[in-house]
Amino acid sequence: MSSEIAIKVEGLSKCYQIYEKPIDRLKQLVLPRALSFIGVEGNQYFREFWALKDISFEIKKGETVGIVGRNGSGKSTLLQIICGTLNPSQGRIYANGRVAALLELGSGFNPEFTGRENIYMSGAILGLTKEEIDSRLDDIAAFADIGEFIEQPVKTYSSGMYVRLAFAVIAHVDAEILVIDEALAVGDAIFTQKCMRFLRKFKESGTLIFVSHDMGSVLNLCERAIWLNGGKLWQLGKAKEITEAYLQYTLQEAYGQDIQLQKLESAKIVPSDITADDYSSSYDTDSVPCLDYGSQMRVNDNLSEANGWKTGAGEILSVSLGPLIPKGNEIFAGGEMVRMVIRAIVYQDIDRPIIGFLVRDRLGQVLFGENTSSFTDLNPLSVVAGSTIESEYIFRLPMLPNGHYSVMASLADGDLYNNVQHHWLHNALILNVSSSKVRWGLVGVHFENIQLKEVV
């Protein structure tokens, strides 16, 4: 295996024998062997369940790879095989480096041992000597920050305390490959942020395999992603592409086969004829300053190339974004007031239409968004087939770092908590930001005043 490869999986499969009744297990153990002595082939008293089937992939050193999939898709089984706690039925796996894992809650620690005793046990399993654990014990305890509970049996811990201790251990064993399986979902916000800081630092030199149902975390941490479905490797590719495809699939499962996952044909899209001058505004634009934070933003209409899905009940016709006060050019600044208009047509009666949008960065992380549901609850709009509807949003655009951003638009029916998506468009608009002074964080904010002075 190449020295550049951290994990190599070849034809990996895992099969479990499922018995309907306890007596069937005894029959399977005894009868086939007994019958083989007289040359008779015995019956099979179990059915096979393949948790994994013919999985193959490679992960290079220094890569961060996310694994996504619904519950029961084989994610945890795959990670257990990678970590060596479960043997495959078929295939081979190679791990080039020390592997440390934070698997599903409840694994790895002896519940009767204290936190301190479990630290020594886990460290020894991961290859550390007692002297090495002694030298790191204070750092582990400080990272876990569970106080005197470190001297109590783990069975008395809350789920959050358990994760604190488990993560603290794997963070101090000099692992070259780190495996995280959804366990951070039970931690409090402060500790989760501490863990995320560690993981970002670890990415600089180590290999990370990260499993989560939180697509934002996968996008934030991972360059590539693996999508498992029914024990099979469904897709492997860039994290942004895989998470978008997985989202489409889960929505199709929720709403049924009416949602067609497809590349939308540009011929079916009505060209946008919306401009900022078409709409009058009751806002006092004289009091709205242009908050130029040094950034320049250009909006490109990408509707004809947008990917998405639809049910056929309606369609987004156009999406536009521009300054609230028209300036006669396509460039405007972050921090100023803007108007977004989304127009759609419905092909069947819709009781409570909702139009919304999300703004995402280049990794697909959602920065902000809004929809019409909260603002129409008291006076819902019902439309009949053939109607054209339009939503307008006036807001102050956040100041964004340099880079490319996209606007997702959607048409739905229902309310905020129970709705059916009829049309979902990725990348309806592309925002290109340059010359920005924003250097930290995902977005910037406007400061009314900043001073530096000597205090006497």
Coordinates of C-alpha atoms in Angstrom, one line a residue:
M1 CA 0.0 0.0 0.0
S2 CA 1.3 3.5 -0.9
S3 CA 2.7 5.5 2.0
E4 CA 0.3 8.3 1.0
I5 CA -2.7 6.2 1.8
A6 CA -4.1 6.3 5.4
I7 CA -7.1 3.9 4.9
K8 CA -7.7 1.4 2.1
V9 CA -10.9 -0.6 1.9
E10 CA -11.2 -3.4 -0.6
G11 CA -14.4 -5.3 -1.2
L12 CA -15.5 -5.0 2.4
S13 CA -18.7 -6.8 3.4
K14 CA -20.3 -7.7 6.7
C15 CA -23.0 -10.3 7.1
Y16 CA -25.1 -11.1 10.2
Q17 CA -27.0 -14.3 10.7
I18 CA -30.6 -13.5 11.9
Y19 CA -32.5 -16.3 13.7
E20 CA -36.2 -16.2 14.1
K21 CA -36.2 -18.3 17.3
P22 CA -33.5 -19.2 19.9
I23 CA -33.8 -22.9 19.1
D24 CA -32.8 -22.2 15.5
R25 CA -29.4 -21.1 16.6
L26 CA -28.8 -24.4 18.3
K27 CA -30.1 -26.3 15.3
Q28 CA -27.7 -24.4 13.0
L29 CA -24.8 -25.2 15.4
V30 CA -25.5 -29.0 15.7
L31 CA -27.6 -30.4 12.8
P32 CA -25.5 -29.4 9.7
R33 CA -22.3 -30.8 11.3
A34 CA -24.1 -34.0 12.4
L35 CA -25.7 -34.6 8.9
S36 CA -22.3 -34.0 7.2
F37 CA -21.0 -37.2 8.7
I38 CA -23.5 -39.2 6.7
G39 CA -23.1 -37.1 3.5
V40 CA -26.4 -35.2 3.9
E41 CA -26.5 -31.4 3.5
G42 CA -28.3 -29.7 6.3
N43 CA -30.9 -26.9 6.2
Q44 CA -30.0 -23.3 6.9
Y45 CA -31.9 -22.0 10.0
F46 CA -31.1 -18.4 9.6
R47 CA -31.5 -15.6 7.1
E48 CA -28.6 -13.3 6.1
F49 CA -28.5 -9.6 6.7
W50 CA -25.7 -7.8 4.9
A51 CA -24.9 -4.6 6.9
L52 CA -22.2 -3.8 4.3
K53 CA -21.8 -5.1 0.8
D54 CA -18.7 -4.8 -1.4
I55 CA -17.4 -1.4 -0.1
S56 CA -14.2 -0.1 -1.6
F57 CA -12.5 3.3 -1.2
E58 CA -9.2 5.0 -0.3
I59 CA -8.5 7.8 2.1
K60 CA -5.2 9.7 1.7
K61 CA -3.1 10.9 4.6
G62 CA -4.2 14.3 5.7
E63 CA -7.7 14.0 4.2
T64 CA -10.9 14.7 6.1
V65 CA -13.7 12.5 4.9
G66 CA -17.3 12.6 6.0
I67 CA -19.7 9.6 6.0
V68 CA -23.4 10.3 5.6
G69 CA -26.4 8.1 5.3
R70 CA -29.7 7.3 7.1
N71 CA -29.8 5.2 10.2
G72 CA -29.1 1.6 9.4
S73 CA -27.1 2.3 6.3
G74 CA -23.9 0.7 7.7
K75 CA -22.0 3.8 8.9
S76 CA -21.3 2.5 12.4
T77 CA -20.5 -1.0 11.2
L78 CA -17.9 0.4 8.7
L79 CA -16.3 2.5 11.4
Q80 CA -16.1 -0.4 13.8
I81 CA -14.3 -2.5 11.2
I82 CA -11.9 0.4 10.5
C83 CA -11.2 0.6 14.2
G84 CA -10.6 -3.1 14.5
T85 CA -13.5 -3.8 16.9
L86 CA -15.4 -5.8 14.4
N87 CA -14.2 -8.3 11.8
P88 CA -15.5 -8.2 8.2
S89 CA -17.2 -11.2 6.6
Q90 CA -15.4 -10.5 3.3
G91 CA -12.8 -8.1 2.0
R92 CA -9.8 -6.4 3.5
I93 CA -9.0 -3.1 5.2
Y94 CA -5.6 -1.5 5.7
A95 CA -5.0 1.3 8.2
N96 CA -1.6 3.1 8.0
G97 CA -1.2 4.7 11.4
R98 CA -2.5 4.7 15.0
V99 CA -6.3 4.8 15.0
A100 CA -8.3 6.5 17.8
A101 CA -12.1 6.5 17.7
L102 CA -15.1 8.1 19.4
L103 CA -17.8 5.7 18.4
E104 CA -21.5 5.5 19.4
L105 CA -22.3 6.5 23.0
G106 CA -21.7 3.7 25.4
S107 CA -18.7 2.0 23.7
G108 CA -15.1 2.0 24.9
F109 CA -15.4 2.5 28.6
N110 CA -16.1 0.0 31.4
P111 CA -19.1 1.4 33.3
E112 CA -17.9 0.0 36.6
F113 CA -14.5 1.7 36.4
T114 CA -14.0 5.3 37.4
G115 CA -13.1 7.9 34.9
R116 CA -9.5 7.8 35.9
E117 CA -9.3 4.0 35.5
N118 CA -10.9 4.2 32.1
I119 CA -8.4 6.8 31.0
Y120 CA -5.6 4.3 31.8
M121 CA -7.4 1.4 30.2
S122 CA -8.2 3.3 27.0
G123 CA -4.7 4.7 26.8
A124 CA -3.2 1.2 27.1
I125 CA -5.5 -0.2 24.4
L126 CA -4.4 2.6 22.1
G127 CA -0.7 1.8 22.7
L128 CA 0.4 4.2 25.4
T129 CA 2.6 3.1 28.3
K130 CA 1.6 3.9 31.9
E131 CA 4.4 6.5 32.0
E132 CA 3.0 8.3 28.9
I133 CA -0.5 8.2 30.4
D134 CA 0.8 9.6 33.7
S135 CA 2.4 12.5 31.9
R136 CA -0.9 13.3 30.1
L137 CA -3.4 12.7 32.8
D138 CA -3.7 16.3 33.9
D139 CA -4.2 17.5 30.4
I140 CA -6.9 14.9 29.7
A141 CA -8.7 15.8 33.0
A142 CA -8.5 19.5 32.1
F143 CA -9.8 18.9 28.6
A144 CA -12.7 16.8 29.9
D145 CA -13.5 19.3 32.7
I146 CA -15.8 17.0 34.7
G147 CA -14.3 17.9 38.0
E148 CA -14.5 15.3 40.8
F149 CA -16.6 13.0 38.7
I150 CA -13.4 11.7 37.2
E151 CA -13.1 9.6 40.5
Q152 CA -16.6 8.2 40.1
P153 CA -17.8 5.2 38.1
V154 CA -18.6 6.0 34.5
K155 CA -22.1 4.4 34.9
T156 CA -23.0 7.5 37.0
Y157 CA -22.1 9.9 34.2
S158 CA -24.6 11.8 32.0
S159 CA -24.2 11.4 28.3
G160 CA -22.5 14.7 28.0
M161 CA -19.9 13.8 30.7
Y162 CA -19.2 10.5 29.0
V163 CA -18.5 12.3 25.7
R164 CA -16.3 14.8 27.4
L165 CA -14.1 12.1 28.9
A166 CA -14.0 10.0 25.8
F167 CA -13.1 12.9 23.5
A168 CA -10.4 14.1 26.0
V169 CA -8.8 10.7 25.8
I170 CA -8.6 10.4 22.0
A171 CA -7.4 14.0 21.8
H172 CA -4.2 13.1 23.8
V173 CA -3.1 9.7 22.4
D174 CA -1.1 11.0 19.4
A175 CA -3.5 9.4 16.9
E176 CA -2.7 9.6 13.2
I177 CA -6.2 8.6 12.2
L178 CA -9.2 9.9 14.1
V179 CA -12.7 8.4 13.8
I180 CA -15.7 10.4 15.1
D181 CA -19.2 8.8 15.0
E182 CA -22.0 11.3 15.8
A183 CA -21.0 11.4 19.5
L184 CA -20.6 15.2 19.5
A185 CA -24.3 15.6 19.1
V186 CA -24.9 15.2 22.8
G187 CA -22.3 17.7 24.1
D188 CA -23.1 21.2 25.3
A189 CA -22.3 24.1 23.0
I190 CA -19.1 25.2 24.8
F191 CA -17.5 21.8 24.8
T192 CA -18.6 21.1 21.2
Q193 CA -16.8 24.3 20.1
K194 CA -13.7 23.1 22.0
C195 CA -13.9 19.8 20.1
M196 CA -14.4 21.5 16.8
R197 CA -11.3 23.6 17.4
F198 CA -9.3 20.5 18.2
L199 CA -10.6 18.8 15.0
R200 CA -9.6 21.7 12.8
K201 CA -6.1 21.7 14.4
F202 CA -5.9 17.9 14.0
K203 CA -6.8 18.3 10.3
E204 CA -3.5 20.1 9.7
S205 CA -1.5 16.9 10.2
G206 CA -3.8 13.9 10.7
T207 CA -6.5 12.0 8.9
L208 CA -10.1 12.4 10.0
I209 CA -13.2 10.3 9.4
F210 CA -16.3 12.1 10.5
V211 CA -19.8 10.7 10.7
S212 CA -22.8 13.0 11.3
H213 CA -26.4 13.7 10.4
D214 CA -25.5 17.4 10.6
M215 CA -24.7 18.4 7.0
G216 CA -23.4 21.7 8.1
S217 CA -20.7 20.0 10.2
V218 CA -19.8 17.7 7.4
L219 CA -19.4 20.7 5.0
N220 CA -17.4 22.6 7.6
L221 CA -14.9 19.9 8.3
C222 CA -14.7 17.6 5.2
E223 CA -13.3 17.9 1.7
R224 CA -14.8 14.6 0.5
A225 CA -17.8 12.6 1.6
I226 CA -19.0 9.0 1.4
W227 CA -22.7 8.3 1.1
L228 CA -23.8 4.8 2.4
N229 CA -27.2 3.5 1.6
G230 CA -28.5 0.0 2.4
G231 CA -25.0 -1.2 3.2
K232 CA -23.7 -0.1 -0.2
L233 CA -21.4 2.7 -1.2
W234 CA -24.0 4.9 -3.0
Q235 CA -21.8 7.9 -3.9
L236 CA -18.2 9.2 -3.2
G237 CA -17.1 12.7 -4.1
K238 CA -16.8 16.3 -2.9
A239 CA -18.5 17.0 0.3
K240 CA -20.7 19.7 -1.1
E241 CA -22.0 17.5 -4.0
I242 CA -22.6 14.5 -1.7
T243 CA -24.5 16.4 1.0
E244 CA -26.7 18.1 -1.6
A245 CA -27.5 14.8 -3.3
Y246 CA -28.2 13.2 0.1
L247 CA -30.6 16.1 1.0
Q248 CA -32.5 15.5 -2.2
Y249 CA -32.7 11.8 -1.5
T250 CA -34.1 12.3 2.0
L251 CA -36.7 14.7 0.8
Q252 CA -37.8 12.3 -1.9
E253 CA -38.2 9.7 0.8
A254 CA -40.3 12.1 2.9
Y255 CA -42.5 13.3 0.1
G256 CA -42.6 10.3 -2.1
Q257 CA -41.7 9.7 -5.7
D258 CA -43.5 12.8 -6.9
I259 CA -40.2 14.7 -6.4
Q260 CA -38.0 14.1 -9.4
L261 CA -34.3 14.4 -8.9
Q262 CA -33.1 15.9 -12.1
K263 CA -31.1 18.6 -13.9
L264 CA -33.7 21.3 -14.7
E265 CA -33.9 22.1 -18.4
S266 CA -33.3 25.8 -19.1
A267 CA -36.0 25.7 -21.8
K268 CA -38.6 25.2 -19.1
I269 CA -37.5 28.3 -17.2
V270 CA -39.2 31.6 -18.1
P271 CA -36.5 34.3 -18.5
S272 CA -36.5 36.9 -15.7
D273 CA -37.9 40.3 -16.5
I274 CA -37.7 41.6 -13.0
T275 CA -35.6 44.6 -12.2
A276 CA -35.3 46.7 -9.1
D277 CA -37.0 49.6 -10.8
D278 CA -40.2 47.6 -11.3
Y279 CA -41.1 47.9 -7.6
S280 CA -42.0 50.9 -5.5
S281 CA -40.9 51.0 -1.9
S282 CA -42.4 52.6 1.2
Y283 CA -39.1 52.6 2.9
D284 CA -37.3 55.8 3.8
T285 CA -34.4 55.3 1.5
D286 CA -32.9 58.7 2.4
S287 CA -32.0 57.3 5.9
V288 CA -30.3 54.2 4.5
P289 CA -26.6 54.8 4.2
C290 CA -24.4 52.8 1.8
L291 CA -22.3 50.9 4.3
D292 CA -19.3 50.2 2.1
Y293 CA -17.0 48.0 4.1
G294 CA -14.5 47.9 1.3
S295 CA -16.3 45.0 -0.5
Q296 CA -17.6 44.9 -4.0
M297 CA -20.3 42.4 -4.8
R298 CA -21.5 41.3 -8.3
V299 CA -24.6 39.2 -8.8
N300 CA -24.8 36.7 -11.7
D301 CA -28.1 35.1 -12.8
N302 CA -27.5 31.4 -12.9
L303 CA -31.1 30.2 -13.1
S304 CA -30.7 28.4 -16.4
E305 CA -27.9 26.3 -15.0
A306 CA -29.4 25.7 -11.6
N307 CA -29.8 22.1 -10.3
G308 CA -32.7 21.0 -8.1
W309 CA -35.9 19.0 -8.0
K310 CA -39.6 19.6 -8.4
T311 CA -42.9 17.8 -8.0
G312 CA -44.6 19.5 -11.0
A313 CA -47.0 21.5 -8.8
G314 CA -45.1 24.7 -9.4
E315 CA -42.0 26.3 -10.6
I316 CA -39.7 29.2 -9.8
L317 CA -39.5 31.6 -12.7
S318 CA -37.0 34.1 -11.6
V319 CA -34.8 35.3 -8.8
S320 CA -33.2 38.7 -8.6
L321 CA -31.1 40.6 -6.1
G322 CA -30.0 44.2 -6.2
P323 CA -29.5 47.4 -4.2
L324 CA -32.6 48.9 -2.7
I325 CA -31.6 52.2 -4.2
P326 CA -30.8 51.5 -7.9
K327 CA -27.3 52.8 -8.8
G328 CA -27.2 52.0 -12.5
N329 CA -24.6 49.3 -12.3
E330 CA -24.4 45.6 -11.2
I331 CA -21.9 46.2 -8.4
F332 CA -23.0 46.9 -4.8
A333 CA -21.5 46.8 -1.4
G334 CA -21.9 44.4 1.5
G335 CA -23.8 46.0 4.3
E336 CA -26.2 48.1 2.2
M337 CA -30.0 47.6 1.9
V338 CA -31.0 45.2 -0.9
R339 CA -34.1 43.8 -2.4
M340 CA -34.6 40.2 -3.4
V341 CA -37.6 39.2 -5.5
I342 CA -38.5 35.6 -6.3
R343 CA -41.3 34.9 -8.8
A344 CA -43.0 31.5 -9.3
I345 CA -45.9 30.0 -11.1
V346 CA -48.2 27.2 -9.8
Y347 CA -49.6 24.4 -12.0
Q348 CA -52.1 23.2 -9.4
D349 CA -54.1 24.7 -6.5
I350 CA -51.9 25.4 -3.5
D351 CA -53.6 26.2 -0.2
R352 CA -50.6 27.9 1.6
P353 CA -47.7 28.7 -0.7
I354 CA -44.3 29.4 0.8
I355 CA -41.4 31.0 -1.0
G356 CA -38.0 31.1 0.6
F357 CA -34.2 31.4 0.0
L358 CA -30.9 30.5 1.6
V359 CA -27.5 32.1 1.0
R360 CA -24.6 29.6 1.2
D361 CA -20.8 29.9 1.0
R362 CA -18.6 27.9 -1.4
L363 CA -18.6 24.9 1.0
G364 CA -22.4 24.9 1.1
Q365 CA -22.7 26.2 4.6
V366 CA -25.9 28.2 5.2
L367 CA -25.1 31.7 6.2
F368 CA -28.6 33.1 6.4
G369 CA -32.1 32.9 4.8
E370 CA -35.8 33.6 5.2
N371 CA -39.2 32.5 3.9
T372 CA -42.6 34.0 3.7
S373 CA -44.3 31.5 6.1
S374 CA -43.8 33.5 9.3
F375 CA -45.1 36.7 7.7
T376 CA -48.3 35.2 6.2
D377 CA -49.6 33.0 9.0
L378 CA -52.2 35.5 10.0
N379 CA -53.3 36.1 6.4
P380 CA -52.5 33.0 4.4
L381 CA -52.6 33.2 0.6
S382 CA -54.3 30.5 -1.4
V383 CA -53.7 30.3 -5.2
V384 CA -55.3 28.4 -8.0
A385 CA -53.6 26.6 -10.9
G386 CA -52.1 29.0 -13.4
S387 CA -51.4 31.8 -10.9
T388 CA -48.2 33.6 -10.7
I389 CA -46.9 34.6 -7.2
E390 CA -44.1 36.8 -6.1
S391 CA -42.2 37.3 -2.8
E392 CA -40.1 40.3 -1.9
Y393 CA -37.5 40.6 0.8
I394 CA -35.9 43.8 1.8
F395 CA -32.9 43.5 4.2
R396 CA -29.4 44.7 5.0
L397 CA -27.0 42.3 3.3
P398 CA -24.2 41.1 5.6
M399 CA -20.7 41.9 4.7
L400 CA -19.0 38.9 3.3
P401 CA -15.4 37.8 3.0
N402 CA -13.9 37.4 -0.5
G403 CA -15.2 34.5 -2.4
H404 CA -18.2 32.9 -4.2
Y405 CA -21.6 32.5 -2.7
S406 CA -24.9 31.0 -4.0
V407 CA -28.6 31.7 -3.4
M408 CA -30.9 28.7 -3.1
A409 CA -34.6 29.4 -3.8
S410 CA -37.6 27.2 -3.0
L411 CA -41.4 27.0 -3.5
A412 CA -43.4 24.9 -1.0
D413 CA -46.9 24.3 0.4
G414 CA -47.8 24.2 4.1
D415 CA -46.4 26.0 7.1
L416 CA -43.0 26.5 8.7
Y417 CA -43.0 23.1 10.4
N418 CA -45.1 20.9 8.1
N419 CA -44.6 21.5 4.4
V420 CA -44.0 19.9 1.0
Q421 CA -41.3 21.2 -1.2
H422 CA -42.6 21.6 -4.8
H423 CA -39.5 23.3 -6.4
W424 CA -36.0 23.5 -5.0
L425 CA -33.2 25.3 -6.9
H426 CA -29.5 25.2 -5.9
N427 CA -27.4 28.1 -7.2
A428 CA -30.2 30.2 -8.7
L429 CA -27.9 33.3 -8.2
I430 CA -24.1 33.4 -7.8
L431 CA -22.6 36.2 -5.7
N432 CA -19.0 37.2 -6.3
V433 CA -17.4 39.2 -3.5
S434 CA -14.0 41.0 -3.9
S435 CA -12.0 43.6 -2.2
S436 CA -13.5 42.7 1.2
K437 CA -11.9 43.7 4.4
V438 CA -13.7 41.0 6.3
R439 CA -11.0 38.5 7.4
W440 CA -12.5 36.5 10.2
G441 CA -15.7 34.5 10.5
L442 CA -18.3 33.7 7.9
V443 CA -19.8 37.2 7.8
G444 CA -19.0 40.7 8.9
V445 CA -21.1 43.2 10.7
H446 CA -21.3 47.0 10.5
F447 CA -19.7 48.9 13.4
E448 CA -21.1 52.4 14.1
N449 CA -17.8 53.5 15.7
I450 CA -14.4 52.1 16.5
Q451 CA -11.9 54.1 18.6
L452 CA -8.4 53.6 20.0
K453 CA -7.3 56.1 22.6
E454 CA -5.1 56.5 25.6
V455 CA -6.9 56.6 28.9
V456 CA -5.3 59.0 31.4

